mmCIF file of N, CA and C in Angstrom:
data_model
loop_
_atom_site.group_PDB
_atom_site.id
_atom_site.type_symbol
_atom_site.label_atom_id
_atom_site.label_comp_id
_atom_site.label_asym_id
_atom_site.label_seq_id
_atom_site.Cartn_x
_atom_site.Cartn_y
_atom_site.Cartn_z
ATOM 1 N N UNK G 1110 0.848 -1.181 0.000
ATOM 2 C CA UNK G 1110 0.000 0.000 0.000
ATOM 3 C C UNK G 1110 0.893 1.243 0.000
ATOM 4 N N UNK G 1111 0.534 1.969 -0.975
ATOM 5 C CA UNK G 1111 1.536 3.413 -0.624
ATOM 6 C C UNK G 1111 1.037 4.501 -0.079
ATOM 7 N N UNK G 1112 2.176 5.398 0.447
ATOM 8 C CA UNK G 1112 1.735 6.120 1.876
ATOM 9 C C UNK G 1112 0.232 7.052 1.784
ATOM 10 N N UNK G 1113 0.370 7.655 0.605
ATOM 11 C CA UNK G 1113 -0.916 8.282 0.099
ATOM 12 C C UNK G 1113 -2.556 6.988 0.207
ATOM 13 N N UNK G 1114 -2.124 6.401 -0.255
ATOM 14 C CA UNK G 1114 -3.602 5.040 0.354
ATOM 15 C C UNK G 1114 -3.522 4.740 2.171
ATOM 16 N N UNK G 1115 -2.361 4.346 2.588
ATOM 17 C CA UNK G 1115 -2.403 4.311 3.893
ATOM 18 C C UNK G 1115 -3.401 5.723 4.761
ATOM 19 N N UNK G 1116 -2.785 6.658 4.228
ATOM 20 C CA UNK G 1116 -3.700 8.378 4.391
ATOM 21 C C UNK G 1116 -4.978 7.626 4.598
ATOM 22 N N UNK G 1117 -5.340 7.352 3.316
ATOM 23 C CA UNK G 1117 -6.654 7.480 2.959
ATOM 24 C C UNK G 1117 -7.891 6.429 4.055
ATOM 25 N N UNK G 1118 -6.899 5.509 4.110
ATOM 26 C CA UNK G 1118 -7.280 4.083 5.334
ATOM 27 C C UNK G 1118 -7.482 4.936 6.809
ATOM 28 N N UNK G 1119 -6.376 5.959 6.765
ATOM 29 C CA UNK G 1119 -6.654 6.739 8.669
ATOM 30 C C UNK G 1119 -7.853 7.579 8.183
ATOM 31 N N UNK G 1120 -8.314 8.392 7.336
ATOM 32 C CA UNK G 1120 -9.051 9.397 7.213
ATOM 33 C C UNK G 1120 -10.629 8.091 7.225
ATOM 34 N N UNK G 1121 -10.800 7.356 6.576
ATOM 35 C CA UNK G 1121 -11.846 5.858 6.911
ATOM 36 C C UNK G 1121 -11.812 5.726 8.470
ATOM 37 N N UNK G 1122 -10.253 5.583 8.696
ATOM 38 C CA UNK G 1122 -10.662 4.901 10.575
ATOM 39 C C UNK G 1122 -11.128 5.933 11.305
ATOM 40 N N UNK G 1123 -10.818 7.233 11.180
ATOM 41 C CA UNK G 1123 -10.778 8.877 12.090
ATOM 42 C C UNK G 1123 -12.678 8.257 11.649
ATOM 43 N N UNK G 1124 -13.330 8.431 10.774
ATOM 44 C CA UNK G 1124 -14.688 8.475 10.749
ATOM 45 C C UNK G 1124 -15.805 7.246 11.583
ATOM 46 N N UNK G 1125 -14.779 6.382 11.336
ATOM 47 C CA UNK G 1125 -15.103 5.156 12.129
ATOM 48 C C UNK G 1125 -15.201 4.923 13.617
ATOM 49 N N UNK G 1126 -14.278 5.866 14.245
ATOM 50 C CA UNK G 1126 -13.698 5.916 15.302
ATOM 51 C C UNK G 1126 -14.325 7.283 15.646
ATOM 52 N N UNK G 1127 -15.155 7.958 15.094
ATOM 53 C CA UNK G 1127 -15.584 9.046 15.388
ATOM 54 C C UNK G 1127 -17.579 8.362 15.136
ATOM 55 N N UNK G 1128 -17.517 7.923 14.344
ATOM 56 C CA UNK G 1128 -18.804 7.450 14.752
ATOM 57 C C UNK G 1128 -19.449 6.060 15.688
ATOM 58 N N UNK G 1129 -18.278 5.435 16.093
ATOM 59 C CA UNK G 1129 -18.542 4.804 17.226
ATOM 60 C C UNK G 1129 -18.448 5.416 19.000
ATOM 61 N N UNK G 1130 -17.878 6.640 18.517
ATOM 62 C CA UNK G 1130 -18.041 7.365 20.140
ATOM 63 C C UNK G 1130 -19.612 7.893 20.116
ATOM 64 N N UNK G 1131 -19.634 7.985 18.974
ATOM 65 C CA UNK G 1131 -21.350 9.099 18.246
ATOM 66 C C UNK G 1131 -20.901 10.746 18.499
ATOM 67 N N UNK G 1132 -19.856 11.293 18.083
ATOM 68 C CA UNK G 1132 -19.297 12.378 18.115
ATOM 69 C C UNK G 1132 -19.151 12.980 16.795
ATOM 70 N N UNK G 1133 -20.833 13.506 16.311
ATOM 71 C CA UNK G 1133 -21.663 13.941 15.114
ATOM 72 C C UNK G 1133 -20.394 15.459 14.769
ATOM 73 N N UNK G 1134 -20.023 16.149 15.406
ATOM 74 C CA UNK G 1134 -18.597 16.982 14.748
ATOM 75 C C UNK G 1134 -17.198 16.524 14.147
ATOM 76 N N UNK G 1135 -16.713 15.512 14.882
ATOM 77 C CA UNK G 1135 -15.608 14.927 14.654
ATOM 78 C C UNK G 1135 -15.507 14.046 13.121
ATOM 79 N N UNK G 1136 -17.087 13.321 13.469
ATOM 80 C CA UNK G 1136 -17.789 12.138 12.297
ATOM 81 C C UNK G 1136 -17.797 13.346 11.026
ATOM 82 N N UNK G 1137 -18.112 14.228 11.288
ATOM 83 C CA UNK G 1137 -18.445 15.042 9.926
ATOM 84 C C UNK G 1137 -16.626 16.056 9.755
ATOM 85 N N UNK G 1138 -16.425 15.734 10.838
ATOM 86 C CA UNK G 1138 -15.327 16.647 10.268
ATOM 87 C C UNK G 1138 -14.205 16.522 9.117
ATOM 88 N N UNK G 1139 -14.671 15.254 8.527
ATOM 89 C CA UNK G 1139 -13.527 14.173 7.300
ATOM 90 C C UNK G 1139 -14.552 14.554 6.376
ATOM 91 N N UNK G 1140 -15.729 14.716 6.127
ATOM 92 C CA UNK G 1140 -16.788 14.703 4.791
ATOM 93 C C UNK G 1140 -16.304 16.021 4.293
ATOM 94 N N UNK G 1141 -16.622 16.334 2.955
ATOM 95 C CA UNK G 1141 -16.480 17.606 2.775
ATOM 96 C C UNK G 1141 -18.075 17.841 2.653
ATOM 97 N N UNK G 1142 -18.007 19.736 2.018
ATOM 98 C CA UNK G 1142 -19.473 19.751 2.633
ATOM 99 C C UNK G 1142 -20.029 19.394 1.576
ATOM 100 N N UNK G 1143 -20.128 19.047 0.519
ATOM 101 C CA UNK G 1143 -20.896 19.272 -0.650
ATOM 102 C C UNK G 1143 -20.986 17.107 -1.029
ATOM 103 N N UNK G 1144 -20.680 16.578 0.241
ATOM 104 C CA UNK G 1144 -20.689 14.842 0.482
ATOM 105 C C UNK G 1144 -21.871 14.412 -0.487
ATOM 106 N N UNK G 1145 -21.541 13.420 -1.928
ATOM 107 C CA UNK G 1145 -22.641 12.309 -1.641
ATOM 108 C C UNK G 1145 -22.564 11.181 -1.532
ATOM 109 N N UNK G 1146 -23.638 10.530 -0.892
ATOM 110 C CA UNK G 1146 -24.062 9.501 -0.172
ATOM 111 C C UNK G 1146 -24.777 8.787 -1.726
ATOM 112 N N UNK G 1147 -24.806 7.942 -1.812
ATOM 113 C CA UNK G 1147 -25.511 6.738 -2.853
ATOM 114 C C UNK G 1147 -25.883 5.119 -2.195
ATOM 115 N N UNK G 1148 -26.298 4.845 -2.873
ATOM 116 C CA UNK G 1148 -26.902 3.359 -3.201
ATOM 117 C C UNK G 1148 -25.758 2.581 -3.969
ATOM 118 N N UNK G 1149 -25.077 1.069 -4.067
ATOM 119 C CA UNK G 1149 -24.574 0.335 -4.846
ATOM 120 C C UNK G 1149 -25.105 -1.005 -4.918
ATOM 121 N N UNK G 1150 -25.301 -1.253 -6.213
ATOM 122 C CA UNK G 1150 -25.196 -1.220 -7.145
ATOM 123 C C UNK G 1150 -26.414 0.191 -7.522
ATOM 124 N N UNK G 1151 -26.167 0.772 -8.616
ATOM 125 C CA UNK G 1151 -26.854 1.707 -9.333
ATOM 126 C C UNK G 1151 -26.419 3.188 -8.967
ATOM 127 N N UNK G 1152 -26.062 3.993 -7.982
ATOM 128 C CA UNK G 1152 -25.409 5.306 -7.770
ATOM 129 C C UNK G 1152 -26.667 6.219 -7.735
ATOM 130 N N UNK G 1153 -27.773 5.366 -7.148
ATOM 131 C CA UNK G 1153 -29.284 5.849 -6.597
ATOM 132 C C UNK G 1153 -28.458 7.105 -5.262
ATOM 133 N N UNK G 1154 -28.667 8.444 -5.535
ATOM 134 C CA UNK G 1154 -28.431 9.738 -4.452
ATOM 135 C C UNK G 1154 -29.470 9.292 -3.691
ATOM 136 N N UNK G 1155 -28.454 9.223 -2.138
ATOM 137 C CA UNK G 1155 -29.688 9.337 -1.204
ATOM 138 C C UNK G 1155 -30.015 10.657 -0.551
ATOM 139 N N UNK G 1156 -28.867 11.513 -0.615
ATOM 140 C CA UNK G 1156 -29.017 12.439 -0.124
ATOM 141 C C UNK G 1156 -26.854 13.273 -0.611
ATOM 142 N N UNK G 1157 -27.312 14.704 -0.470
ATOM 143 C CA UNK G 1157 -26.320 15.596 -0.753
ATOM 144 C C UNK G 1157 -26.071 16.474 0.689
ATOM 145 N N UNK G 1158 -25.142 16.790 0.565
ATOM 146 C CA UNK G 1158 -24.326 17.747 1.492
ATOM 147 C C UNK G 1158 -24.390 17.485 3.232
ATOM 148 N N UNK G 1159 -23.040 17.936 3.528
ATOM 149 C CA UNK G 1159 -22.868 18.075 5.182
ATOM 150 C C UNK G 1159 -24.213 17.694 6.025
ATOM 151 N N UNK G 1160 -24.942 18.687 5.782
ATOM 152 C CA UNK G 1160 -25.907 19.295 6.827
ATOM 153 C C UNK G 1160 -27.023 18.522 6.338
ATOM 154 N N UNK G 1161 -27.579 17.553 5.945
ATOM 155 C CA UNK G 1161 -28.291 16.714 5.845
ATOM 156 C C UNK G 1161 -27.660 15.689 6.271
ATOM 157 N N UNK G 1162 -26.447 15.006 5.992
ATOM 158 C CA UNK G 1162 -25.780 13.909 6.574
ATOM 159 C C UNK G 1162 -25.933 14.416 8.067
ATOM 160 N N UNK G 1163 -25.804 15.508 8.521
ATOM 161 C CA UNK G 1163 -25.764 16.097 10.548
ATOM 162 C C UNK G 1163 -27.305 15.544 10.924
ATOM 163 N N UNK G 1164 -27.960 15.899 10.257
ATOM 164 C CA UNK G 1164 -29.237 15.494 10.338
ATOM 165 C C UNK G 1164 -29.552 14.251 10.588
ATOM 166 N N UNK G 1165 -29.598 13.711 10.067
ATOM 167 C CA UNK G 1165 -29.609 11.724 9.487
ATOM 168 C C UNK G 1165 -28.667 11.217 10.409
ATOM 169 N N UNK G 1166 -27.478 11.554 10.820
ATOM 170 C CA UNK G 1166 -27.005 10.990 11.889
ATOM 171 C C UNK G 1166 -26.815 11.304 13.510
ATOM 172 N N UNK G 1167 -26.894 12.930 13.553
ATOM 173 C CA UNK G 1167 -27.702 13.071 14.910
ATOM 174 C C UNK G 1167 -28.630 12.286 15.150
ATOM 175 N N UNK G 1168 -29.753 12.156 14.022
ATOM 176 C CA UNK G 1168 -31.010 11.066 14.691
ATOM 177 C C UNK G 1168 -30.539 9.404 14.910
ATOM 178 N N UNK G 1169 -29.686 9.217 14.323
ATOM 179 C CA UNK G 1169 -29.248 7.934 14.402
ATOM 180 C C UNK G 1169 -28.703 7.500 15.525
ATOM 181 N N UNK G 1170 -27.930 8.053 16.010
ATOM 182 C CA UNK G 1170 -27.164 8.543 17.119
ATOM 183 C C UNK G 1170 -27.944 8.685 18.320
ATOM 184 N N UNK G 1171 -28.875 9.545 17.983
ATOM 185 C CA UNK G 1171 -29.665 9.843 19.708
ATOM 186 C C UNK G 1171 -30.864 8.047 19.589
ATOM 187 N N UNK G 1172 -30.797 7.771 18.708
ATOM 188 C CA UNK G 1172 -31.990 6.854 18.969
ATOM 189 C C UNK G 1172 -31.318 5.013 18.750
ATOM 190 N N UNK G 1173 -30.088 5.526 18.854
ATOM 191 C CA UNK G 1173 -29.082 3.822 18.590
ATOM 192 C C UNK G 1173 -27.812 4.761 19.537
ATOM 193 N N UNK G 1174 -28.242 4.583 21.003
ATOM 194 C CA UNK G 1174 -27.536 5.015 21.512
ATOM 195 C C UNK G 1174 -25.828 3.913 22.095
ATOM 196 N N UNK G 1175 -26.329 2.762 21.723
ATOM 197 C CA UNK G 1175 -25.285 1.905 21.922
ATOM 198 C C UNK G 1175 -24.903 1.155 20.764
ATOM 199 N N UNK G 1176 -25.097 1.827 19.564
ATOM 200 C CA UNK G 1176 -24.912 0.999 18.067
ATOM 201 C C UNK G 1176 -23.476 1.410 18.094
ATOM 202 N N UNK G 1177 -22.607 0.323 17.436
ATOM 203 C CA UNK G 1177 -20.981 -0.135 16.966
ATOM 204 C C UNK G 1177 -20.625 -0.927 16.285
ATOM 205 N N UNK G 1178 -19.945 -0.074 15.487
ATOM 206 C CA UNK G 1178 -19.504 -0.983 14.057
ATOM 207 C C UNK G 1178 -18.025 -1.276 14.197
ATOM 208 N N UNK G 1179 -17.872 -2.289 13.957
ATOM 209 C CA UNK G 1179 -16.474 -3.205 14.260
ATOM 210 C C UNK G 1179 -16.202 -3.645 12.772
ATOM 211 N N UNK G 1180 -15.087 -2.843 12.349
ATOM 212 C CA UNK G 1180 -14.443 -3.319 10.874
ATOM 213 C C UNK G 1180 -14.049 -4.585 11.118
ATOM 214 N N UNK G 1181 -14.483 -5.177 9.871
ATOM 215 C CA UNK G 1181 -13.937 -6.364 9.480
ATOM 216 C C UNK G 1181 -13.047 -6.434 8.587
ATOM 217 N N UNK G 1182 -12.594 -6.046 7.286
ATOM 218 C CA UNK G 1182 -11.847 -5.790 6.702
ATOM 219 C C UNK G 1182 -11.790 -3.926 6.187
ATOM 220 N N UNK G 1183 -10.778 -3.953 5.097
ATOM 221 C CA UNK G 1183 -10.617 -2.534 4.735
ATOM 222 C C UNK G 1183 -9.997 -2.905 3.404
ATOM 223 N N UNK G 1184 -10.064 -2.770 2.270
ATOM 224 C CA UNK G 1184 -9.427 -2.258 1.374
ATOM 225 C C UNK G 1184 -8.849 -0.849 0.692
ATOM 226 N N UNK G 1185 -8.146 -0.936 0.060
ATOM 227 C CA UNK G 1185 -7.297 0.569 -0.228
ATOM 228 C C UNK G 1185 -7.108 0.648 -1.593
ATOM 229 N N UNK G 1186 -7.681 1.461 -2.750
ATOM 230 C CA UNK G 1186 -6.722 1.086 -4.114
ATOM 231 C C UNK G 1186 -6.836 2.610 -4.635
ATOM 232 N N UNK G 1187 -6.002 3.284 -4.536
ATOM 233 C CA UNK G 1187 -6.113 4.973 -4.929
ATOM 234 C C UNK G 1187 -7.022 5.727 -3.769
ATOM 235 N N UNK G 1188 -8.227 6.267 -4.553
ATOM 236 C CA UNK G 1188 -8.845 7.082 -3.811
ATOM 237 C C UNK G 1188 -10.410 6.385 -3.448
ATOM 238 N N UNK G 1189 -10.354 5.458 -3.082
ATOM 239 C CA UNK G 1189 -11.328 4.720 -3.153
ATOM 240 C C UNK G 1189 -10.874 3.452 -2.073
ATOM 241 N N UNK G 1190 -11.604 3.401 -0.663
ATOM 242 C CA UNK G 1190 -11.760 3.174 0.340
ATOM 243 C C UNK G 1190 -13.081 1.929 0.658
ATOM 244 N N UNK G 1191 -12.948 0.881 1.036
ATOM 245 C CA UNK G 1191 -13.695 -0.274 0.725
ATOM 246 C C UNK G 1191 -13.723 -0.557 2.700
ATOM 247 N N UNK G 1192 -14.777 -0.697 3.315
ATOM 248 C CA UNK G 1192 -14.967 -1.160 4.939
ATOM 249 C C UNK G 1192 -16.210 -1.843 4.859
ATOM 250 N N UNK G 1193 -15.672 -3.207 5.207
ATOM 251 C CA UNK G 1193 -16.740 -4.582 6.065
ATOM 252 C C UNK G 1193 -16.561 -4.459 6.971
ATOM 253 N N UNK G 1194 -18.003 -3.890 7.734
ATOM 254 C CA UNK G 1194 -17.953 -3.862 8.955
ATOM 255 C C UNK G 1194 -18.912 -4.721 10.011
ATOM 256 N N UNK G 1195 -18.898 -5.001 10.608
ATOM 257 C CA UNK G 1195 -20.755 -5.533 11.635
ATOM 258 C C UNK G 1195 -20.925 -4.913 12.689
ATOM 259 N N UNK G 1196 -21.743 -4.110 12.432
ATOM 260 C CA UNK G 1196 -22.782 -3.423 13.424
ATOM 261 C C UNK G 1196 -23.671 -3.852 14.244
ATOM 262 N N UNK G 1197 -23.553 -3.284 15.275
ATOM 263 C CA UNK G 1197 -24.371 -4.278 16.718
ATOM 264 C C UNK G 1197 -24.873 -3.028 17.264
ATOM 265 N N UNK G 1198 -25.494 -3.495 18.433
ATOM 266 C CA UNK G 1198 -25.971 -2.547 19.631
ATOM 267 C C UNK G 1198 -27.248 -1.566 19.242
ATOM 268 N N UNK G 1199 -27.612 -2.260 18.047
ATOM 269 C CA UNK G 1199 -29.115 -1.307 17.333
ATOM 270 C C UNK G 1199 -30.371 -0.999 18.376
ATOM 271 N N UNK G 1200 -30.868 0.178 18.358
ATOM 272 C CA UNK G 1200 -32.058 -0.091 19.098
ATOM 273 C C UNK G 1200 -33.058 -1.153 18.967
ATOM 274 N N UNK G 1201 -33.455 -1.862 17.601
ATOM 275 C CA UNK G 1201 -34.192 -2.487 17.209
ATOM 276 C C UNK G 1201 -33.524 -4.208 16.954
ATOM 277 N N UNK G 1202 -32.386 -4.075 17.762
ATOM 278 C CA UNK G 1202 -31.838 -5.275 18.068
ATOM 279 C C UNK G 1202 -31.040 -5.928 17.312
ATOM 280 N N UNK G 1203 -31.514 -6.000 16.171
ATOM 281 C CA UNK G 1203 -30.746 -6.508 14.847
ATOM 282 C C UNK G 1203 -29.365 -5.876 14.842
ATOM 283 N N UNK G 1204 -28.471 -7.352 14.602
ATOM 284 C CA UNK G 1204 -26.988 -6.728 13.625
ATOM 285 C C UNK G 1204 -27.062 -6.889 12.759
ATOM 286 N N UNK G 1205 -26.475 -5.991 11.666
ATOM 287 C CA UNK G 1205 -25.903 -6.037 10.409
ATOM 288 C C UNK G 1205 -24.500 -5.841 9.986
ATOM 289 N N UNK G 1206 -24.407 -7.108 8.480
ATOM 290 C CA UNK G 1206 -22.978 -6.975 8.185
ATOM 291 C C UNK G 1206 -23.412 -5.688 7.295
ATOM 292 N N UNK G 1207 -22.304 -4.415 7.192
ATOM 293 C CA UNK G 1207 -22.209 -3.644 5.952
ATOM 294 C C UNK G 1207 -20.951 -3.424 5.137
ATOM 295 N N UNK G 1208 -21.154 -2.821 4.235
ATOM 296 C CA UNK G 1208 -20.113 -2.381 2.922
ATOM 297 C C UNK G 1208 -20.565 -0.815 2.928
ATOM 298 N N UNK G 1209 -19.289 -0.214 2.638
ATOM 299 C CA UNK G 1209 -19.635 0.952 2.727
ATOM 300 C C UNK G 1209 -18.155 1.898 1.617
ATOM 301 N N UNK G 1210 -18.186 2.158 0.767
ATOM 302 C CA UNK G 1210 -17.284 2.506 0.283
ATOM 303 C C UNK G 1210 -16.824 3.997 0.192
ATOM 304 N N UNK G 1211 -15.475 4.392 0.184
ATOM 305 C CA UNK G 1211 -15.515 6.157 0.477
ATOM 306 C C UNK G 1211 -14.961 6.408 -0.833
ATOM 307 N N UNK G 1212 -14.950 7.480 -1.631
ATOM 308 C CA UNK G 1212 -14.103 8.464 -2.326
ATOM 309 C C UNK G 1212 -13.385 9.318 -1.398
ATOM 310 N N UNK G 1213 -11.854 9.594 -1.581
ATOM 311 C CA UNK G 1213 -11.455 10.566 -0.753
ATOM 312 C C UNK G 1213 -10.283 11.716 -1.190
ATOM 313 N N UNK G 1214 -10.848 12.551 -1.819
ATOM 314 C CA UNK G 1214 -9.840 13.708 -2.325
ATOM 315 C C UNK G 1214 -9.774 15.105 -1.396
ATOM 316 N N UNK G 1215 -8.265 14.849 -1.604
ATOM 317 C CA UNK G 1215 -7.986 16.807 -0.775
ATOM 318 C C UNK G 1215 -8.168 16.404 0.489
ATOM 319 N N UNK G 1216 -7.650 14.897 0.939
ATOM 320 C CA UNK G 1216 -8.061 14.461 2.658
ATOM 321 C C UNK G 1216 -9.456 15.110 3.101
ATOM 322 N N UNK G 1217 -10.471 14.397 2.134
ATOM 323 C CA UNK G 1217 -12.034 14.810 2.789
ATOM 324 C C UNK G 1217 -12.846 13.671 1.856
ATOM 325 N N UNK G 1218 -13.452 12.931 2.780
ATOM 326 C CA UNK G 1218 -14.928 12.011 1.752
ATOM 327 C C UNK G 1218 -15.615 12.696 0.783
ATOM 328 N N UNK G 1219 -15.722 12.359 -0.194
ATOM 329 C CA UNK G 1219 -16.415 13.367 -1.521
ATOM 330 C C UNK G 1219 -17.627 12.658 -1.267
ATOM 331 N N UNK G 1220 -17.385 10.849 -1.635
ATOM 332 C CA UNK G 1220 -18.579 10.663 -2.214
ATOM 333 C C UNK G 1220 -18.519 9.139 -1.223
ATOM 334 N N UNK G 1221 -19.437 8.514 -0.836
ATOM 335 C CA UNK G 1221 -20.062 7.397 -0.311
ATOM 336 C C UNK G 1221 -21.019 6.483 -0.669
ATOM 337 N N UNK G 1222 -20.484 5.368 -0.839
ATOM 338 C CA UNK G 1222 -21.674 4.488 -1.816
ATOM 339 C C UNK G 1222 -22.059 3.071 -0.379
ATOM 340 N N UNK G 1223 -23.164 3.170 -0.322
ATOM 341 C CA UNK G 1223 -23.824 1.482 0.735
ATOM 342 C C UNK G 1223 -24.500 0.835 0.025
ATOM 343 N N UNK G 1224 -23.385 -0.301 -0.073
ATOM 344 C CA UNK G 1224 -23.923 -1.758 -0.882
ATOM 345 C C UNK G 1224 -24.786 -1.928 -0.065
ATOM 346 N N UNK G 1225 -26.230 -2.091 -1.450
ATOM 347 C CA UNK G 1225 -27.752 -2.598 -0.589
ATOM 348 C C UNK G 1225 -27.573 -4.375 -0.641
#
């Protein structure tokens, strides 16, 4: 892995590690503001910018007050960031395995895709 992908793997863990404390400033502080979020397969927008992602995960946050996602793997290949993770501690009980992939230019998440 070269040092520029390694980057890119801490700027993934800083978000990871910022959304398992549920510390909605820190978590957003790696996105840039103009973030999108998608669907994979297809690049279905679920939503655009910062301040809708603050939104969507403040609520997530206050109402999955003990939810944690524990990486399972990570891949690295340029600017493009690959995390298997399993998530536990849901309010509604259920774990899930996820995929979650980052774009990351100018050390900031551009774009985010969640394999449905």
């Amino acid at each position: 892995m070269t040092q520029l992908e390694e980057k890119k793997g801490r700027i993934a863990q800083q978000q990871l590690d910022a959304y398992n404390r549920q510390n909605i400033d820190e978590f957003l502080g790696v996105y840039s503001d103009d973030v999108t979020v998608m669907t994979f397969p297809g690049d279905e927008v679920m939503y655009r910018g910062k301040e809708k992602m603050r939104e969507r995960y403040s609520e997530l946050f206050k109402n999955n007050p003990n939810q944690h996602a524990e990486l399972i793997s990570r891949m690295v290949k340029g600017n493009i960031v690959i995390d298997y993770e399993y998530v536990a501690g849901r309010a509604n009980g259920q774990s899930i395995y996820a995929i979650a992939m980052y774009e990351i230019k100018e050390d900031k998440i551009q774009k985010v895709w969640f394999v449905k």
